[in-house]
Short mmCIF file of C-alpha atoms and ligand atoms in Angstrom, two decimals:
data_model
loop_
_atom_site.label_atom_id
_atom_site.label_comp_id
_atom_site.label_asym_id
_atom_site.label_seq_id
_atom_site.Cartn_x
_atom_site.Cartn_y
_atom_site.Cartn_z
CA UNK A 1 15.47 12.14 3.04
CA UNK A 2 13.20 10.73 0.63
CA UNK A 3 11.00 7.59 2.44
CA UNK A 4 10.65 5.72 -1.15
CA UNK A 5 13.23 6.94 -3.94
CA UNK A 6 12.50 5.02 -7.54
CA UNK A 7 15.43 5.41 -10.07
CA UNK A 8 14.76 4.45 -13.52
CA UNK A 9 12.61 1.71 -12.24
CA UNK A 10 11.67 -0.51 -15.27
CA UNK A 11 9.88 -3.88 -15.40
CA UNK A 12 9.58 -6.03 -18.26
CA UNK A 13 7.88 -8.71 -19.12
CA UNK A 14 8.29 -11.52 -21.64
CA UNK A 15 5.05 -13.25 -23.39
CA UNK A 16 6.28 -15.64 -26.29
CA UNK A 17 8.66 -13.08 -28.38
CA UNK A 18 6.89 -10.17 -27.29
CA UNK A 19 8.25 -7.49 -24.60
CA UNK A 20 5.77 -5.51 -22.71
CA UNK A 21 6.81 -2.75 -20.66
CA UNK A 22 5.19 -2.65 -17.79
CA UNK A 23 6.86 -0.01 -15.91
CA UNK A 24 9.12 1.58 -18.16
CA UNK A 25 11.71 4.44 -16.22
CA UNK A 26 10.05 5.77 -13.20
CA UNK A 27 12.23 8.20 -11.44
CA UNK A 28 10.65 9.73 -8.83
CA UNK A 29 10.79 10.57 -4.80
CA UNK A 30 8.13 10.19 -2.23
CA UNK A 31 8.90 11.66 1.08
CA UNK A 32 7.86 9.95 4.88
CA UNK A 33 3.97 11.14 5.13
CA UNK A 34 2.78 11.70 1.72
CA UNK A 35 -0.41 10.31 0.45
CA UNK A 36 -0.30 9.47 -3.17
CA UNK A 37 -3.10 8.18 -5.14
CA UNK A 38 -1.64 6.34 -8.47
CA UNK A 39 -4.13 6.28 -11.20
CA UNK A 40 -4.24 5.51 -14.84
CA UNK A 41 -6.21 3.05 -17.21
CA UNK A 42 -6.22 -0.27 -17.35
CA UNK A 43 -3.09 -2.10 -18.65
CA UNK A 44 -1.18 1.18 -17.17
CA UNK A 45 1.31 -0.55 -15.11
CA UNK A 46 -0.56 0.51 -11.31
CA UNK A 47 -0.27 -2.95 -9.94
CA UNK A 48 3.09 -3.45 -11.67
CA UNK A 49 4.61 -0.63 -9.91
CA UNK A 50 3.05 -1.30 -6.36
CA UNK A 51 4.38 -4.71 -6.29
CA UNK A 52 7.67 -3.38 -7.67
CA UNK A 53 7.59 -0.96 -4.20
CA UNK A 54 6.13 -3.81 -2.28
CA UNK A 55 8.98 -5.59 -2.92
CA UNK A 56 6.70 -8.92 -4.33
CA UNK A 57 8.54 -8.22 -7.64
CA UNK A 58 11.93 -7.78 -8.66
CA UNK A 59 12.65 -4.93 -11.59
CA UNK A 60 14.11 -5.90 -14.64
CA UNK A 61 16.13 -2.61 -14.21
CA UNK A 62 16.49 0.75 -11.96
CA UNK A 63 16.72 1.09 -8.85
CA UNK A 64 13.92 1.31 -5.80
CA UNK A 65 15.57 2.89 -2.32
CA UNK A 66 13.33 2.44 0.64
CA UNK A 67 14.80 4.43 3.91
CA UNK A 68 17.94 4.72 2.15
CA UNK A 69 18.74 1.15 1.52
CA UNK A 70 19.09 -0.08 -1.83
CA UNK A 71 16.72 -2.75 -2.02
CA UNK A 72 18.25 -4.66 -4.92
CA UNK A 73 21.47 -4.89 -2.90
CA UNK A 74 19.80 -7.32 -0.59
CA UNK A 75 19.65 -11.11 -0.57
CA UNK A 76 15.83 -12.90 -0.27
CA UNK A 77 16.24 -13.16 3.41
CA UNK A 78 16.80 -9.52 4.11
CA UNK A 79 14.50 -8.22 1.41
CA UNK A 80 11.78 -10.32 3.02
CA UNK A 81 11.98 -9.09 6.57
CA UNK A 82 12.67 -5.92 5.36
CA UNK A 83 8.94 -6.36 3.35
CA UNK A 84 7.52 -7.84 6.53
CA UNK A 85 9.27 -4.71 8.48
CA UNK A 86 8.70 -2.04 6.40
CA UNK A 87 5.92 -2.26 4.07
CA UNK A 88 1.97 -2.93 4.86
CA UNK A 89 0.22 -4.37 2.40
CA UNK A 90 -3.62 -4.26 1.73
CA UNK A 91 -4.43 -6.83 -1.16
CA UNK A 92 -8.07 -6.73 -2.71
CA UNK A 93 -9.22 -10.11 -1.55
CA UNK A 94 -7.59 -9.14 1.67
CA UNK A 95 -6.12 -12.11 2.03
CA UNK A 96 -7.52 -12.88 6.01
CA UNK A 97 -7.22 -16.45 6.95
CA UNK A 98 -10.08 -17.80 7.73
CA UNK A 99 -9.78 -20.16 10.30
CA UNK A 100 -8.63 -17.00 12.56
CA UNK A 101 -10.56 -14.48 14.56
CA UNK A 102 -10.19 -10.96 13.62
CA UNK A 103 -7.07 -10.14 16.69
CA UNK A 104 -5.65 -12.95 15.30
CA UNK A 105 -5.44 -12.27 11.57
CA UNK A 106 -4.14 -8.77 13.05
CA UNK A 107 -1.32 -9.77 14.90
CA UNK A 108 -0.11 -12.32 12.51
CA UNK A 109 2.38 -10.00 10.55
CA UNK A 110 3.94 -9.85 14.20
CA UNK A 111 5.03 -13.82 13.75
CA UNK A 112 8.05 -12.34 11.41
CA UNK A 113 9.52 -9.36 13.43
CA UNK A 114 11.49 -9.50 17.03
CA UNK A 115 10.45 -7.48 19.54
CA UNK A 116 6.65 -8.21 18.94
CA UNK A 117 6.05 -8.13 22.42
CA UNK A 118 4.01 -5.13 22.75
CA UNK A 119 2.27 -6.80 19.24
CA UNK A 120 -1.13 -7.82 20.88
CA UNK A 121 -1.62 -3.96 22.49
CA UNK A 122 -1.01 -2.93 19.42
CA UNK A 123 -3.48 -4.66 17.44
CA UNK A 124 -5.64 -4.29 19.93
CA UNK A 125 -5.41 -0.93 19.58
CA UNK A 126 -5.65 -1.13 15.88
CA UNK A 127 -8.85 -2.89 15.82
CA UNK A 128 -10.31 0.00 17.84
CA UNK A 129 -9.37 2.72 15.38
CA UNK A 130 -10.63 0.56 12.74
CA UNK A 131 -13.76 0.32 14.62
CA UNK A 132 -14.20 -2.89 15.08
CA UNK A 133 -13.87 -3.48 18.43
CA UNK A 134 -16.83 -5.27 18.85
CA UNK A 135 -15.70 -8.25 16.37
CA UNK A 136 -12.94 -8.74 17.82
CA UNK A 137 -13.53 -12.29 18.13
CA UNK A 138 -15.45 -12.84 15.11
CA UNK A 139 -14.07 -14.69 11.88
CA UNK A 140 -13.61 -12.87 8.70
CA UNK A 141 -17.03 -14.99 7.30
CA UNK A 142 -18.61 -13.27 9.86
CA UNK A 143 -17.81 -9.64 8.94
CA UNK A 144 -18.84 -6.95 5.81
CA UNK A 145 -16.64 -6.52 2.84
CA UNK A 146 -16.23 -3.55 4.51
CA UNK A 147 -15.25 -4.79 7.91
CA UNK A 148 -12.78 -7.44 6.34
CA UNK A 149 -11.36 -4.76 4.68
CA UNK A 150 -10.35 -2.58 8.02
CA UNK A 151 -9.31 -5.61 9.16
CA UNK A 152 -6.53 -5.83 6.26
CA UNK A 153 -5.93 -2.34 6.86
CA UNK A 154 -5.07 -2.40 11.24
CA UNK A 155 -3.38 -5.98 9.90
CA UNK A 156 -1.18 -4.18 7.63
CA UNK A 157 -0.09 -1.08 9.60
CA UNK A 158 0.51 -3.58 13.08
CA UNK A 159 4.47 -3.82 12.43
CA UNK A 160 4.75 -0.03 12.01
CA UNK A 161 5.45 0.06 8.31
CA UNK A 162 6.92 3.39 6.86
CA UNK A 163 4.94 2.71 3.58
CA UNK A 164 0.81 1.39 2.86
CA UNK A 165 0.55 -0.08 -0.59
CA UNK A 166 -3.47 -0.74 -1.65
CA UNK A 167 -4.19 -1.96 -4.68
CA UNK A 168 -7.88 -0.75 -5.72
CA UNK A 169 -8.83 -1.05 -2.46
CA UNK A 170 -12.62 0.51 -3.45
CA UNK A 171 -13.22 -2.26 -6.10
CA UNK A 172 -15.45 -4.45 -4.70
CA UNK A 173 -17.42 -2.07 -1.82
CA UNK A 174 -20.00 0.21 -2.30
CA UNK A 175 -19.66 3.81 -1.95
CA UNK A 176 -20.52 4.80 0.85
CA UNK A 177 -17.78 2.00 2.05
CA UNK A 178 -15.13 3.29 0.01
CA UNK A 179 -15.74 7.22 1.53
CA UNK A 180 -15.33 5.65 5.20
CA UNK A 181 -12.48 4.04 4.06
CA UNK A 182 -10.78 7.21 2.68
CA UNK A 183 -11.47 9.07 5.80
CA UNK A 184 -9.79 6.27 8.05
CA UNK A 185 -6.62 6.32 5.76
CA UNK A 186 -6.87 9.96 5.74
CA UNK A 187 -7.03 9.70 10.05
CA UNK A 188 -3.71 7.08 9.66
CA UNK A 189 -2.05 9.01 7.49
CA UNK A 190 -1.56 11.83 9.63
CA UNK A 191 -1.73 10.09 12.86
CA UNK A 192 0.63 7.90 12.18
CA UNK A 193 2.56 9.52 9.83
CA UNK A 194 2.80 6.92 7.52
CA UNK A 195 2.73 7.15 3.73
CA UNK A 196 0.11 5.50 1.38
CA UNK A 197 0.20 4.57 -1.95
CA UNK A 198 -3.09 4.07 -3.19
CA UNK A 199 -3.94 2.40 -6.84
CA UNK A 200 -7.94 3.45 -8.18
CA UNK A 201 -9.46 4.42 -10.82
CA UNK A 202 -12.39 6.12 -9.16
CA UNK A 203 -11.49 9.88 -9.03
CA UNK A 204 -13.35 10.95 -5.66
CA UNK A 205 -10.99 8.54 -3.60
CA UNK A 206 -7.57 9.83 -5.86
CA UNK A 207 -9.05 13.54 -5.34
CA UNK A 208 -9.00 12.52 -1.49
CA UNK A 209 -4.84 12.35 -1.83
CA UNK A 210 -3.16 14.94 -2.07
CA UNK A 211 -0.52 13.57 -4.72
CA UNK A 212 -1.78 12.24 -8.04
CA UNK A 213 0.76 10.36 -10.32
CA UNK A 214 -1.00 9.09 -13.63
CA UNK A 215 0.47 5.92 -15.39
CA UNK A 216 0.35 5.69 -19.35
CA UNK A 217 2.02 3.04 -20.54
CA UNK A 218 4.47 2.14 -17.65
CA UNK A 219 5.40 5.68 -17.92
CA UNK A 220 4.80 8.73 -15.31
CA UNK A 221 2.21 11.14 -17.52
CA UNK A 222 1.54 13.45 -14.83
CA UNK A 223 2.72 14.05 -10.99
CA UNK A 224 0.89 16.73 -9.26
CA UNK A 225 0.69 17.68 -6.00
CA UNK A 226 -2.25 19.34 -3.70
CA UNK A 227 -2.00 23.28 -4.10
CA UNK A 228 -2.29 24.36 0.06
CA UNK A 229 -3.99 27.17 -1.02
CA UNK A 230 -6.73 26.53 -3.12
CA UNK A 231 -6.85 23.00 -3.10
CA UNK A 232 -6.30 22.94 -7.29
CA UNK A 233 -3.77 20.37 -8.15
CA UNK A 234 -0.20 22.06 -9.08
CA UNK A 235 2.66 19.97 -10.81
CA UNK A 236 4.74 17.96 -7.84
P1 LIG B 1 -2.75 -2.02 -14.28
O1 LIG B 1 -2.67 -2.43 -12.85
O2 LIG B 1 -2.57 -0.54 -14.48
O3 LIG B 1 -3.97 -2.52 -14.96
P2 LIG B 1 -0.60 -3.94 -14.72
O4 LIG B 1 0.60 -3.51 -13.96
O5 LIG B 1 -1.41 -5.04 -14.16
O6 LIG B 1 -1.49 -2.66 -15.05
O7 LIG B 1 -0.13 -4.39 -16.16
C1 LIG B 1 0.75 -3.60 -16.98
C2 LIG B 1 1.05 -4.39 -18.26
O8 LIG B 1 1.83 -5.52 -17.93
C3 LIG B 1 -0.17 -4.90 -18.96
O9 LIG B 1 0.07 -4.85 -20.34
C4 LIG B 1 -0.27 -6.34 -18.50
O10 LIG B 1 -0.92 -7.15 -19.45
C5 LIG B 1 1.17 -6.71 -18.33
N1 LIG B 1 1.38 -7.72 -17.27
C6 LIG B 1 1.08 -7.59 -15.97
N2 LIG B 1 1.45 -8.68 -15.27
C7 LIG B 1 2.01 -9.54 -16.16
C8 LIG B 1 2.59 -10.84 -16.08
N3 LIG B 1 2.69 -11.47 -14.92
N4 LIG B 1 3.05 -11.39 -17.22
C9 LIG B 1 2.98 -10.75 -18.41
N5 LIG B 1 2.44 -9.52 -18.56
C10 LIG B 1 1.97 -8.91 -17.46
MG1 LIG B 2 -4.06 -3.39 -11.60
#
C-alpha cells in the first residue's frame, strides 16, 4: 500500500491570458517510510507540488491518494482535519507564534485532533529528541534559527503524521545547522517511521535521502532511488 499515491497530478495557474504549468502530470507512488529529497531549479514546481501533497492547494487535475483515501473526494472540513491528522508541516519561517513558549507552540497542532490527551507527553517528549529540553520554556525570540527550526520540526510530527513536508528547510541556516538537521530527520525517519518529503537545492542534504525526484518544468525528469549496495543512485 502506497502511503502517498499522485495520479496525473497537474496544477495550473492563470496570470492574465497566460497558463503556467506548475505541476504538469506527476504519477508517482511513495511508500510509508521513504525519505525523498525533491530537487530541481528554481521555477521547477518544488513548492507547487508540496503544497499540492500538503493539501494547502487544490490541483487543477489528477488525483493525490493519501492512506488510500482520495483526497479530492473530500469536503473542506474533512480535508482539513485530515491535513491537521495526517500531514506535518515544516514551513521556512516556521511559522511559531510568538507570544508562546516553546511546549506550547508544540502542542498546539493537538488543539485540532480528539484524543490529544496523551498530547503534552508527547511533546514533551518531542522537545527532548529535538534537543531542546532546556528551552522548554523559552519563546521562539529567545532561540537560534536553528533551535526555532527543531521546534517546527517536534511541532510538526506531535499528531503522528504519516507524511513530513519541508520546504527548503536549509535556506536560511548555516551549514553546520543544516547537517544537524539532516541527521535528526534521518533519526525520525527511521524511528518513527514516518516519511519525509524534503524540497532543496543544496545537494549534500538531497544526497542525505535516499530517493531523489528532480522537477523540470512541473514535470518528473528523474526518480532514483538509493542503490543498498553501493550507495550509487539507481532509477526508482
Ligand atoms: P519552485 O518551488 O521549484 O521554485 P514553484 O512551485 O514555486 O517552483 O513555481 C512553479 C511555477 O509556478 C513558477 O513558474 C511560478 O512562477 C509559478 N507559480 C507559483 N505559484 C504561483 C501563483 N500563486 N500564481 C501564479 N504562478 C505561480
Ligand atoms: Mg519553492
Amino acid at each position: 500500500m502506497a502511503n502517498v499515491r499522485l495520479v496525473e497530478l497537474t496544477k495550473y495557474y492563470k496570470r492574465g491570458s497566460e497558463v503556467i504549468k506548475a505541476v504538469h502530470g506527476v504519477t508517482l507512488d511513495i511508500d510509508k517510510g521513504e525519505f525523498i529529497a525533491v530537487v530541481g531549479r528554481s521555477g521547477s514546481g518544488k513548492t507547487t507540488m508540496l503544497d499540492l501533497l500538503g493539501l494547502l492547494l487544490k490541483p487543477t487535475a489528477g488525483s493525490l491518494f493519501i492512506d488510500d483515501v482520495d483526497t479530492a473526494k473530500l469536503g473542506d472540513r474533512d480535508r482539513a482535519h485530515m491535513r491537521a491528522l495526517k500531514v506535518g508541516f515544516v514551513f521556512q519561517e516556521y511559522n511559531l507564534l510568538s507570544g508562546l513558549n516553546v511546549l506550547e507552540n508544540v502542542m498546539l497542532p493537538l488543539r485540532y485532533v480528539k484524543n490529544g490527551k496523551d498530547g503534552k507527553q508527547r511533546a514533551v517528549e518531542l522537545i527532548e529528541r529535538v534537543g531542546l529540553t532546556d528551552r522548554i520554556k523559552h519563546r521562539p525570540t529567545e532561540l537560534s534559527g536553528g533551535q526555532m527550526q527543531r521546534v517546527a520540526i517536534a511541532r510538526s510530527m506531535v499528531n503522528r503524521p504519516s507524511l513530513i513536508l519541508l520546504d527548503e528547510p536549509t535556506g536560511a541556516v548555516d551549514t553546520e545547522t543544516a547537517a544537524q538537521l539532516v541527521e535528526l530527520l534521518k533519526r525520525l525517519n527511521t524511528e518513527d517511521q514516518v516519511t519525509i518529503v524534503l524540497v532543496t537545492h543544496d545537494t549534500d542534504i538531497a544526497g542525505a535521502a535516499r530517493r531523489q525526484i528532480r522537477l523540470k518544468d512541473g514535470q518528473v525528469l528523474t526518480d532514483e532511488r538509493m542503490g543498498a549496495r553501493d550507495g550509487e543512485l539507481v532509477p526508482a
